[in-house]
Short mmCIF file of C-alpha atoms and ligand atoms in Angstrom, two decimals:
data_model
loop_
_atom_site.label_atom_id
_atom_site.label_comp_id
_atom_site.label_asym_id
_atom_site.label_seq_id
_atom_site.Cartn_x
_atom_site.Cartn_y
_atom_site.Cartn_z
CA MET A 1 196.89 30.94 208.31
CA PRO A 2 200.51 31.22 207.15
CA SER A 3 201.16 32.62 203.69
CA ARG A 4 204.00 31.17 201.61
CA ASP A 5 204.80 31.52 197.98
CA PRO A 6 204.96 28.01 196.51
CA ARG A 7 208.07 27.02 194.58
CA VAL A 8 206.90 25.89 191.15
CA VAL A 9 208.82 24.35 188.28
CA ILE A 10 207.06 24.57 184.93
CA ILE A 11 208.56 22.14 182.43
CA GLY A 12 208.34 23.31 178.82
CA ALA A 13 208.13 26.75 177.21
CA GLY A 14 205.67 26.06 174.42
CA VAL A 15 202.03 27.16 174.29
CA ALA A 16 201.23 25.34 177.55
CA GLY A 17 204.30 26.46 179.53
CA ILE A 18 204.07 30.09 178.46
CA THR A 19 200.38 30.14 179.37
CA ALA A 20 201.11 28.64 182.79
CA GLY A 21 203.84 31.23 183.35
CA VAL A 22 201.64 34.18 182.44
CA VAL A 23 198.75 32.93 184.56
CA LEU A 24 200.99 32.37 187.59
CA GLU A 25 202.56 35.79 187.12
CA GLN A 26 199.16 37.42 186.89
CA ALA A 27 198.05 35.60 190.05
CA GLY A 28 200.99 37.11 191.92
CA PHE A 29 203.22 34.05 192.26
CA GLU A 30 206.88 34.93 192.23
CA ASN A 31 208.69 31.74 193.03
CA PHE A 32 208.58 29.87 189.74
CA VAL A 33 210.81 29.01 186.81
CA ILE A 34 210.12 27.72 183.32
CA VAL A 35 212.60 25.05 182.31
CA GLU A 36 212.98 24.38 178.59
CA LYS A 37 215.30 21.94 176.87
CA GLY A 38 215.29 23.89 173.58
CA SER A 39 217.35 26.97 172.89
CA ASP A 40 214.25 29.15 172.55
CA VAL A 41 210.57 29.30 173.44
CA GLY A 42 207.63 28.26 171.27
CA GLY A 43 207.59 24.45 171.58
CA VAL A 44 206.52 22.97 168.24
CA TRP A 45 207.02 26.40 166.67
CA HIS A 46 210.63 26.36 167.77
CA TRP A 47 211.42 22.78 166.77
CA ASN A 48 209.57 22.74 163.45
CA ARG A 49 211.14 24.87 160.69
CA TYR A 50 210.45 22.86 157.58
CA PRO A 51 209.67 24.66 154.30
CA GLY A 52 205.99 25.49 154.00
CA LEU A 53 205.28 25.37 157.75
CA THR A 54 202.04 27.27 158.22
CA CYS A 55 199.51 26.99 161.00
CA ASP A 56 196.26 25.60 159.64
CA VAL A 57 194.30 27.46 162.31
CA PRO A 58 193.66 31.17 161.57
CA SER A 59 196.03 33.30 163.60
CA GLN A 60 193.37 35.58 165.01
CA ILE A 61 192.28 32.55 167.02
CA TYR A 62 195.59 30.68 167.20
CA GLN A 63 196.89 33.13 169.79
CA PHE A 64 196.74 33.63 173.53
CA GLY A 65 193.53 35.22 174.78
CA PHE A 66 195.67 37.44 177.04
CA ALA A 67 197.92 38.57 174.18
CA PRO A 68 195.91 39.28 171.03
CA LYS A 69 198.13 40.33 168.13
CA PRO A 70 196.51 42.76 165.71
CA ASP A 71 199.05 42.58 162.91
CA TRP A 72 199.48 39.00 161.79
CA SER A 73 200.83 39.18 158.26
CA GLN A 74 198.67 36.31 157.00
CA ILE A 75 195.27 34.95 157.92
CA TRP A 76 197.07 31.62 158.47
CA ALA A 77 200.48 32.70 159.72
CA GLU A 78 203.73 30.95 158.90
CA GLY A 79 205.65 29.05 161.56
CA SER A 80 208.47 31.60 161.92
CA GLU A 81 206.03 34.43 162.67
CA ILE A 82 204.25 32.29 165.25
CA GLN A 83 207.56 31.45 166.91
CA ARG A 84 208.45 35.17 167.07
CA TYR A 85 205.04 35.89 168.60
CA HIS A 86 205.74 33.40 171.41
CA ARG A 87 209.08 35.08 172.10
CA GLU A 88 207.38 38.51 172.14
CA VAL A 89 204.72 37.30 174.57
CA VAL A 90 207.39 35.94 176.91
CA GLU A 91 209.13 39.32 176.88
CA ALA A 92 205.95 41.39 177.15
CA PHE A 93 204.74 39.44 180.18
CA GLY A 94 208.04 39.62 182.00
CA LEU A 95 208.87 35.92 181.82
CA THR A 96 212.36 36.25 180.36
CA ASP A 97 214.08 36.14 183.75
CA ARG A 98 212.17 33.05 184.74
CA LEU A 99 213.26 31.09 181.69
CA MET A 100 215.94 28.44 181.86
CA LEU A 101 216.69 27.53 178.25
CA ASP A 102 218.87 24.64 177.07
CA SER A 103 217.88 22.89 180.29
CA GLU A 104 216.55 19.39 179.87
CA VAL A 105 214.83 17.80 182.85
CA THR A 106 216.09 14.27 183.32
CA ASP A 107 214.41 13.46 186.66
CA ALA A 108 211.51 14.77 188.66
CA VAL A 109 211.06 12.86 191.91
CA HIS A 110 208.57 13.45 194.70
CA GLY A 111 209.69 12.83 198.26
CA ALA A 112 208.96 13.89 201.81
CA ASP A 113 210.23 17.40 201.09
CA GLY A 114 208.35 17.88 197.85
CA TRP A 115 209.76 17.68 194.34
CA THR A 116 213.38 17.45 193.27
CA VAL A 117 213.80 18.31 189.62
CA THR A 118 217.17 17.38 188.11
CA LEU A 119 218.53 18.90 184.93
CA ALA A 120 220.94 17.31 182.46
CA GLY A 121 224.31 18.25 183.92
CA GLY A 122 223.16 17.50 187.45
CA ARG A 123 221.73 20.78 188.74
CA GLU A 124 218.83 20.21 191.14
CA LEU A 125 215.79 22.40 191.66
CA ARG A 126 213.48 21.98 194.66
CA ALA A 127 209.79 22.61 194.19
CA ASP A 128 206.47 22.35 195.97
CA PHE A 129 204.71 21.86 192.64
CA VAL A 130 205.64 20.68 189.19
CA ILE A 131 203.61 21.74 186.17
CA ALA A 132 204.38 19.51 183.18
CA ALA A 133 203.75 21.49 180.01
CA THR A 134 205.77 19.12 177.89
CA GLY A 135 203.54 18.89 174.82
CA VAL A 136 202.29 16.05 172.74
CA LEU A 137 203.83 16.27 169.24
CA HIS A 138 207.35 16.41 170.45
CA HIS A 139 209.39 13.29 169.74
CA PRO A 140 209.82 12.83 165.96
CA PHE A 141 208.99 9.38 164.64
CA THR A 142 211.17 7.96 161.88
CA PRO A 143 210.16 4.52 160.60
CA ASP A 144 212.79 1.85 160.61
CA ILE A 145 213.17 1.35 156.85
CA PRO A 146 216.03 -1.03 156.02
CA GLY A 147 219.07 0.55 154.38
CA VAL A 148 218.63 4.16 155.45
CA GLU A 149 222.26 4.33 156.60
CA ARG A 150 223.44 3.41 153.09
CA PHE A 151 221.81 6.40 151.38
CA THR A 152 224.44 8.83 150.11
CA GLY A 153 222.10 11.81 149.70
CA SER A 154 220.48 13.90 152.43
CA VAL A 155 217.97 12.55 154.94
CA VAL A 156 215.94 14.79 157.20
CA HIS A 157 212.86 14.64 159.46
CA THR A 158 210.56 17.63 159.08
CA ALA A 159 210.58 18.27 162.82
CA ARG A 160 214.39 18.62 162.82
CA TRP A 161 214.83 20.45 159.52
CA ASP A 162 218.39 21.15 158.48
CA GLU A 163 218.73 24.51 156.72
CA ALA A 164 221.92 23.28 155.01
CA ILE A 165 220.04 20.74 152.92
CA GLU A 166 219.76 21.76 149.27
CA THR A 167 216.35 21.06 147.77
CA VAL A 168 216.31 23.34 144.71
CA GLY A 169 216.81 21.32 141.52
CA LYS A 170 216.98 18.05 143.46
CA ARG A 171 215.09 14.77 143.24
CA ILE A 172 213.13 14.67 146.48
CA ALA A 173 211.12 11.98 148.25
CA VAL A 174 208.59 13.04 150.88
CA ILE A 175 207.42 10.13 153.00
CA GLY A 176 204.07 10.77 154.71
CA SER A 177 200.79 12.40 153.81
CA GLY A 178 199.65 14.10 157.05
CA SER A 179 199.42 17.86 157.62
CA THR A 180 203.20 18.11 157.49
CA GLY A 181 203.69 16.00 154.36
CA VAL A 182 201.08 18.04 152.51
CA GLN A 183 202.71 21.34 153.49
CA VAL A 184 206.25 20.26 152.66
CA VAL A 185 205.21 18.79 149.28
CA SER A 186 203.50 22.07 148.36
CA ALA A 187 206.58 24.07 149.35
CA LEU A 188 209.29 21.94 147.73
CA GLN A 189 207.58 20.89 144.47
CA PRO A 190 207.88 24.19 142.54
CA GLN A 191 211.69 24.21 142.61
CA ALA A 192 212.45 20.50 142.72
CA ALA A 193 213.78 18.63 139.73
CA ALA A 194 211.36 15.88 140.72
CA LEU A 195 209.26 15.33 143.81
CA THR A 196 207.77 11.97 144.73
CA GLN A 197 205.44 11.64 147.67
CA PHE A 198 205.20 8.20 149.25
CA ALA A 199 201.76 8.03 150.82
CA ARG A 200 200.87 4.89 152.69
CA THR A 201 197.37 6.18 153.37
CA PRO A 202 195.77 9.01 151.38
CA GLN A 203 194.35 11.90 153.38
CA TRP A 204 191.35 14.11 152.75
CA VAL A 205 192.68 17.58 151.99
CA LEU A 206 190.17 20.38 152.49
CA TRP A 207 190.81 23.36 150.26
CA ALA A 208 191.54 26.65 152.07
CA PRO A 209 193.26 29.83 150.82
CA MET A 210 196.16 29.45 153.25
CA GLY A 211 198.32 32.07 151.54
CA LEU A 212 195.85 34.93 152.13
CA ARG A 213 197.38 38.07 153.61
CA GLN A 214 195.67 39.70 156.56
CA PRO A 215 194.56 43.17 155.35
CA ARG A 216 196.70 45.99 156.79
CA LEU A 217 193.56 48.00 157.49
CA LEU A 218 192.29 45.22 159.76
CA ALA A 219 195.54 45.33 161.73
CA LYS A 220 195.20 49.09 162.15
CA LEU A 221 191.58 48.84 163.25
CA LEU A 222 192.30 46.07 165.75
CA ALA A 223 195.30 47.92 167.17
CA ALA A 224 193.25 51.09 167.57
CA ALA A 225 190.32 49.34 169.23
CA PRO A 226 191.50 46.64 171.67
CA ALA A 227 187.96 46.08 172.94
CA ALA A 228 186.82 45.28 169.41
CA HIS A 229 189.81 42.98 169.02
CA GLN A 230 188.85 41.15 172.20
CA ARG A 231 185.29 40.84 170.87
CA LEU A 232 186.59 39.43 167.57
CA TYR A 233 188.63 36.87 169.51
CA SER A 234 185.63 35.83 171.62
CA THR A 235 183.47 35.59 168.53
CA LEU A 236 186.04 33.39 166.77
CA LEU A 237 186.31 31.22 169.86
CA TRP A 238 182.56 30.85 169.92
CA GLY A 239 182.43 30.24 166.15
CA SER A 240 185.10 27.56 166.38
CA GLY A 241 182.57 25.52 168.36
CA ILE A 242 181.52 24.23 164.95
CA LEU A 243 184.74 22.15 164.89
CA ALA A 244 183.83 20.33 168.08
CA ASP A 245 180.29 19.95 166.83
CA ILE A 246 181.46 18.35 163.57
CA ALA A 247 183.82 16.04 165.41
CA LEU A 248 181.51 14.97 168.21
CA LYS A 249 178.10 14.39 166.63
CA PRO A 250 177.03 12.70 163.38
CA THR A 251 174.70 15.51 162.32
CA TRP A 252 174.01 17.22 158.98
CA ARG A 253 176.76 19.70 159.87
CA ARG A 254 179.34 16.92 159.92
CA ARG A 255 177.99 15.56 156.64
CA ALA A 256 178.14 19.04 155.05
CA ALA A 257 181.78 19.51 156.14
CA GLN A 258 182.61 16.07 154.80
CA ARG A 259 180.97 16.92 151.47
CA LEU A 260 183.23 19.96 151.30
CA ALA A 261 186.31 17.75 151.69
CA ARG A 262 185.10 15.40 148.94
CA TRP A 263 184.27 18.40 146.74
CA SER A 264 187.82 19.75 147.27
CA LEU A 265 189.25 16.54 145.82
CA THR A 266 186.92 16.20 142.87
CA THR A 267 187.16 19.84 141.80
CA GLN A 268 190.91 20.17 142.32
CA VAL A 269 192.14 16.92 140.81
CA ARG A 270 190.99 16.32 137.25
CA ASP A 271 193.30 13.39 136.50
CA ARG A 272 191.21 10.33 137.23
CA GLU A 273 194.08 8.03 138.12
CA LEU A 274 195.60 10.53 140.53
CA ARG A 275 192.20 11.26 142.06
CA THR A 276 191.63 7.56 142.68
CA ALA A 277 195.04 7.26 144.33
CA LEU A 278 194.26 10.29 146.49
CA THR A 279 190.85 9.07 147.62
CA PRO A 280 190.82 7.74 151.19
CA ASP A 281 188.63 4.81 152.20
CA TYR A 282 187.56 6.42 155.47
CA GLU A 283 185.45 9.45 156.36
CA PRO A 284 186.77 13.02 156.10
CA PHE A 285 187.71 14.46 159.53
CA CYS A 286 188.44 10.97 160.94
CA LYS A 287 192.16 11.70 160.92
CA ARG A 288 193.29 15.20 161.82
CA GLN A 289 191.79 17.14 158.87
CA VAL A 290 194.42 18.47 156.50
CA LEU A 291 193.92 21.94 155.00
CA SER A 292 195.72 23.26 151.95
CA GLY A 293 195.17 25.59 149.04
CA THR A 294 198.12 24.32 147.05
CA TYR A 295 198.65 20.60 147.62
CA HIS A 296 196.39 19.18 144.92
CA ARG A 297 197.98 21.44 142.32
CA ALA A 298 201.49 20.55 143.53
CA ILE A 299 201.01 16.80 143.48
CA GLY A 300 199.40 17.02 140.03
CA ALA A 301 202.34 18.99 138.56
CA ASP A 302 204.53 17.51 135.82
CA ASN A 303 207.55 17.13 138.11
CA ALA A 304 205.52 15.47 140.90
CA ALA A 305 204.35 11.91 141.48
CA LEU A 306 202.34 10.10 144.10
CA VAL A 307 203.40 6.58 145.03
CA THR A 308 201.13 4.43 147.15
CA GLU A 309 203.21 1.26 146.84
CA PRO A 310 204.85 0.41 150.20
CA ILE A 311 208.56 1.21 150.60
CA SER A 312 210.65 -1.93 150.94
CA GLU A 313 214.16 -0.52 151.32
CA ILE A 314 216.42 2.49 151.02
CA THR A 315 219.45 2.05 148.78
CA GLU A 316 222.64 4.07 148.21
CA THR A 317 220.94 6.12 145.52
CA GLY A 318 217.27 6.15 146.38
CA LEU A 319 214.51 3.89 147.56
CA ARG A 320 212.78 0.80 146.30
CA THR A 321 209.10 0.02 146.57
CA ALA A 322 207.51 -3.38 147.07
CA ASP A 323 206.77 -3.74 143.33
CA GLY A 324 210.54 -3.67 142.69
CA THR A 325 210.66 -0.11 141.25
CA HIS A 326 213.75 1.88 142.18
CA HIS A 327 213.32 5.65 142.68
CA ASP A 328 216.54 7.64 142.22
CA LEU A 329 216.82 10.40 144.81
CA ASP A 330 219.01 13.19 146.21
CA VAL A 331 216.94 13.99 149.31
CA ILE A 332 214.64 11.92 151.53
CA VAL A 333 212.27 13.88 153.77
CA PHE A 334 210.55 12.00 156.56
CA ALA A 335 207.19 13.68 157.23
CA THR A 336 206.25 10.70 159.33
CA GLY A 337 204.97 12.43 162.43
CA PHE A 338 205.67 11.87 166.10
CA HIS A 339 205.50 9.47 169.01
CA PRO A 340 202.38 11.31 170.08
CA HIS A 341 201.66 9.85 173.51
CA ASN A 342 205.07 10.24 175.09
CA TYR A 343 204.24 13.38 177.05
CA MET A 344 206.82 13.73 179.85
CA ARG A 345 208.84 10.69 178.81
CA PRO A 346 211.73 9.79 178.71
CA MET A 347 212.01 11.82 181.93
CA ASN A 348 212.40 9.76 185.10
CA LEU A 349 209.20 11.04 186.69
CA ARG A 350 208.39 9.47 190.06
CA GLY A 351 205.50 10.23 192.36
CA ARG A 352 204.35 8.81 195.67
CA ASP A 353 206.34 5.79 196.98
CA GLY A 354 208.63 5.85 193.95
CA LEU A 355 205.83 5.17 191.45
CA SER A 356 207.20 5.89 187.96
CA ILE A 357 205.16 7.42 185.18
CA ASP A 358 205.93 4.35 183.06
CA GLU A 359 204.34 2.13 185.71
CA ALA A 360 201.40 4.49 186.20
CA TRP A 361 200.85 4.64 182.44
CA ALA A 362 201.63 1.01 181.63
CA LYS A 363 198.23 0.89 179.91
CA GLY A 364 198.65 4.24 178.17
CA PRO A 365 198.53 7.87 179.28
CA ARG A 366 195.56 8.84 181.37
CA ALA A 367 194.79 11.78 183.55
CA TYR A 368 191.89 13.38 185.36
CA ARG A 369 190.42 16.22 183.28
CA MET A 370 193.70 16.51 181.31
CA THR A 371 195.62 17.70 184.34
CA ALA A 372 196.03 15.43 187.37
CA ILE A 373 197.45 11.90 187.67
CA PRO A 374 196.80 9.52 190.57
CA GLY A 375 199.99 8.71 192.47
CA PHE A 376 201.62 12.06 191.60
CA PRO A 377 201.00 14.61 194.36
CA ASN A 378 201.40 18.31 193.57
CA LEU A 379 201.93 17.58 189.89
CA PHE A 380 199.68 18.96 187.20
CA THR A 381 199.83 18.82 183.42
CA VAL A 382 198.80 21.57 181.03
CA LEU A 383 197.66 20.19 177.65
CA GLY A 384 198.15 16.71 179.05
CA PRO A 385 196.31 13.52 178.02
CA ASN A 386 192.96 14.02 176.22
CA SER A 387 193.72 17.60 175.24
CA PRO A 388 191.52 18.83 172.39
CA THR A 389 193.82 18.85 169.35
CA GLY A 390 191.85 20.30 166.45
CA SER A 391 188.46 20.65 168.12
CA ILE A 392 188.89 23.41 170.75
CA SER A 393 191.47 26.22 170.93
CA LEU A 394 194.60 24.87 172.61
CA GLN A 395 195.38 28.31 174.02
CA TYR A 396 191.93 28.47 175.62
CA SER A 397 192.33 24.96 177.05
CA ALA A 398 195.79 25.76 178.40
CA GLU A 399 194.66 28.98 180.08
CA LEU A 400 191.62 27.33 181.60
CA THR A 401 193.78 24.53 183.00
CA ALA A 402 196.44 26.94 184.28
CA ARG A 403 193.78 28.96 186.12
CA TYR A 404 192.43 25.74 187.62
CA ILE A 405 195.91 24.79 188.85
CA THR A 406 196.39 28.30 190.20
CA GLN A 407 193.46 27.76 192.52
CA TRP A 408 195.32 24.87 194.14
CA LEU A 409 198.46 27.00 194.38
CA GLU A 410 196.51 29.79 196.08
CA ARG A 411 195.17 27.34 198.66
CA PHE A 412 198.68 26.02 199.26
CA ARG A 413 199.89 29.60 199.62
CA ASP A 414 197.21 30.13 202.26
CA GLY A 415 198.50 27.12 204.19
CA GLU A 416 195.36 25.09 203.56
CA PHE A 417 197.21 21.87 202.65
CA GLU A 418 200.61 20.33 201.94
CA THR A 419 199.85 17.87 199.17
CA VAL A 420 197.04 17.34 196.73
CA GLU A 421 196.59 14.22 194.63
CA VAL A 422 193.69 13.14 192.48
CA THR A 423 192.02 9.88 193.48
CA GLU A 424 192.10 6.73 191.35
CA GLU A 425 188.29 6.55 191.51
CA ALA A 426 187.78 10.05 190.13
CA THR A 427 190.29 9.36 187.36
CA VAL A 428 188.60 6.10 186.40
CA ARG A 429 185.21 7.81 186.43
CA PHE A 430 186.47 10.59 184.19
CA ASN A 431 188.16 8.20 181.78
CA ASP A 432 185.04 6.02 181.61
CA SER A 433 183.02 9.08 180.62
CA VAL A 434 185.64 9.94 177.99
CA ALA A 435 185.48 6.41 176.53
CA GLU A 436 181.70 6.55 176.36
CA ALA A 437 181.67 10.00 174.74
CA MET A 438 184.16 8.84 172.07
CA GLY A 439 181.49 6.49 170.62
CA PRO A 440 179.83 8.86 168.13
CA THR A 441 182.89 10.98 167.36
CA VAL A 442 184.23 11.18 163.83
CA TRP A 443 187.63 9.99 165.13
CA ASN A 444 185.98 6.65 165.85
CA THR A 445 184.62 5.99 162.35
CA GLY A 446 187.26 3.56 161.17
CA CYS A 447 190.60 5.14 160.34
CA ASN A 448 194.04 4.69 161.72
CA SER A 449 195.37 7.95 163.19
CA TRP A 450 197.90 9.19 165.69
CA TYR A 451 194.98 9.93 168.00
CA PHE A 452 194.86 6.22 168.93
CA THR A 453 197.04 4.98 171.77
CA GLU A 454 198.61 1.55 171.71
CA GLU A 455 195.72 0.41 173.92
CA ASN A 456 193.27 1.59 171.25
CA THR A 457 191.87 4.47 173.27
CA ILE A 458 191.52 7.86 171.59
CA ASP A 459 193.71 10.53 173.17
CA LEU A 460 191.42 13.51 172.49
CA TRP A 461 188.76 15.58 174.23
CA PRO A 462 185.30 14.22 173.34
CA PHE A 463 183.27 17.06 174.90
CA ASP A 464 182.49 20.62 173.89
CA ARG A 465 184.08 23.79 175.22
CA LYS A 466 181.23 24.49 177.62
CA THR A 467 181.77 21.11 179.28
CA MET A 468 185.51 21.69 179.44
CA THR A 469 184.95 25.05 181.08
CA ALA A 470 182.55 23.54 183.61
CA LEU A 471 184.98 20.72 184.49
CA LEU A 472 187.93 23.05 184.99
CA THR A 473 186.37 26.15 186.52
CA ALA A 474 186.86 25.08 190.14
CA PRO A 475 188.41 22.00 191.79
CA ASP A 476 186.06 19.45 193.29
CA ASP A 477 187.68 18.45 196.59
CA ARG A 478 185.81 15.14 196.64
CA ASP A 479 188.00 13.98 193.77
CA PHE A 480 191.27 14.63 195.64
CA LEU A 481 193.30 13.35 198.56
CA ILE A 482 194.30 16.49 200.38
CA GLY A 483 197.25 16.04 202.76
CA HIS A 484 197.78 18.23 205.81
CA LYS A 485 200.78 19.08 208.01
CA ASP A 486 199.75 16.52 210.63
CA GLY A 487 200.06 13.84 207.93
CA ASN A 488 196.33 13.27 207.71
CA LEU A 489 194.49 13.04 204.42
CA ARG A 490 191.19 14.85 204.51
P1 NAP B 501 200.99 12.39 160.96
O1 NAP B 501 199.68 13.04 160.75
O2 NAP B 501 201.12 11.41 162.05
O3 NAP B 501 201.37 11.75 159.56
C1 NAP B 501 202.45 10.88 159.45
C2 NAP B 501 202.49 10.34 158.05
O4 NAP B 501 203.59 9.48 157.93
C3 NAP B 501 201.26 9.55 157.68
O5 NAP B 501 200.91 9.79 156.36
C4 NAP B 501 201.73 8.12 157.89
O6 NAP B 501 201.01 7.17 157.15
C5 NAP B 501 203.13 8.24 157.39
N1 NAP B 501 203.97 7.15 157.84
C6 NAP B 501 204.31 6.82 159.10
N2 NAP B 501 205.09 5.74 159.10
C7 NAP B 501 205.25 5.38 157.80
C8 NAP B 501 205.94 4.33 157.16
N3 NAP B 501 206.61 3.40 157.85
N4 NAP B 501 205.88 4.26 155.81
C9 NAP B 501 205.17 5.16 155.12
N5 NAP B 501 204.51 6.18 155.66
C10 NAP B 501 204.55 6.28 157.00
O7 NAP B 501 202.17 13.47 161.17
P2 NAP B 501 202.26 14.99 160.73
O8 NAP B 501 201.87 15.15 159.32
O9 NAP B 501 203.58 15.48 161.15
O10 NAP B 501 201.16 15.69 161.58
C11 NAP B 501 201.02 15.42 162.95
C12 NAP B 501 200.12 16.44 163.55
O11 NAP B 501 200.84 17.64 163.70
C13 NAP B 501 198.93 16.84 162.71
O12 NAP B 501 197.91 15.92 162.73
C14 NAP B 501 198.58 18.14 163.34
O13 NAP B 501 197.87 17.93 164.53
C15 NAP B 501 199.96 18.70 163.65
N6 NAP B 501 200.38 19.60 162.58
C16 NAP B 501 199.75 20.78 162.52
C17 NAP B 501 200.09 21.65 161.56
C18 NAP B 501 199.37 22.94 161.53
O14 NAP B 501 199.38 23.56 160.51
N7 NAP B 501 198.74 23.36 162.63
C19 NAP B 501 201.06 21.36 160.62
C20 NAP B 501 201.71 20.15 160.69
C21 NAP B 501 201.35 19.27 161.69
P3 NAP B 501 199.66 6.50 157.74
O15 NAP B 501 198.61 7.57 157.61
O16 NAP B 501 199.44 5.33 156.88
O17 NAP B 501 199.95 6.15 159.16
#
């Protein structure tokens, strides 16, 4: 059998792209590049720099299994430290030379000679495989509120924070009450002249001591004993199974966690009127659960206010709500989230016979086991559709998927096939099982969240980690069309 090193283009240098790069490197592949449109690595941790940005997953588990970091400064690290960690991992694993930063992919087209990947500016890269590690929370969403162009103060979206904006001593509006809104309110309130949060839907906010420092002694112990560090990581990974358990099954464990969220509200907010305004009418954990140790205090402060009245327009000097009240403002912060199901779009991605991703996903994003799409030969996604946001470690999921893809690359290297493409039947079967498993999940208990696609499916992983591992340990050839040199599919 001939041996050839496949040419691979990885698109994106966030958690998924870095993982794919490290796994390919470790498997001995040498002919790959990581193309990133941003000016640095880290994905969401590069793009998001808003005040208060902290990861709500403890850092000793929010890290790559292959790169445990002993000395996180906080139990829940801040965004800038996480971004630096990603940069350090890229350097430590020798990926710097493979990186193409400031390089946006505009087109990726499959033809008789494999993939042609075109960058903004026109440069073309040829590849045998494309790995799309393009992320989910990537394109900021700003609602179309009439009059925004008239506002004479500053306007900013949290995901494109502008360091030049003055917030100290200003009258600030924060629109949105998700994880981001809660963090930015907590960070800006202490030094604002006035801070008003416009919350269309209240969120359950589970209390957690997010500002806790990681003890220095722990860092020293973990650095001195890497095996113990690895064991800690595995134990945390195992322990985090409770998150999937809470999300997937309506057991006493879910009810206990939900009680904790309700308790957080009642014990933290004494003002009855504010508490009523902050009380959601859906179950805790239905939306992505928000964690904070400071939000309830911040929104209850004398210089803070919560407004649940819908916004009707933005004026030159502030914004007006539907009840006619005008709120005078200096700064408007949109913490209004993302277009969460865009994945590779707006890239012109075309697979077999010119099929575009927009056509293939006319009824919403769907993939086989998060990673393969019918009609798109030799293309895989890492952290693609149905990835487990909030229920299973994303780093674990990305590494598992990258190792799965690597098995196909190894077979290609050995000359076993030319093209591999998942079948429509296998994809339908997988998606049917996903839809069925979504039934008893907490995400399906009657709230409106970014997890829902426009077609009303839930874009999450409804199984536990064991099932994920089983589904992605080794490819099942029966689910794929495998193309050979003679043109036959076998
Ligand atoms: P989000 O959860 O989608 O929240 C967007 C907010 O904007 C919601 O409160 C939404 O209200 C509101 N909104 C949207 N359009 C509006 C409009 N026209 N008028 C008024 N309000 C409007 O976005 P996010 O807070 O940026 O969080 C997104 C995800 O990012 C999180 O769920 C989490 O997965 C991730 N994240 C993680 C961390 C972390 O620490 N790891 C931190 C930040 C974000 P409705 O609820 O009514 O739609």
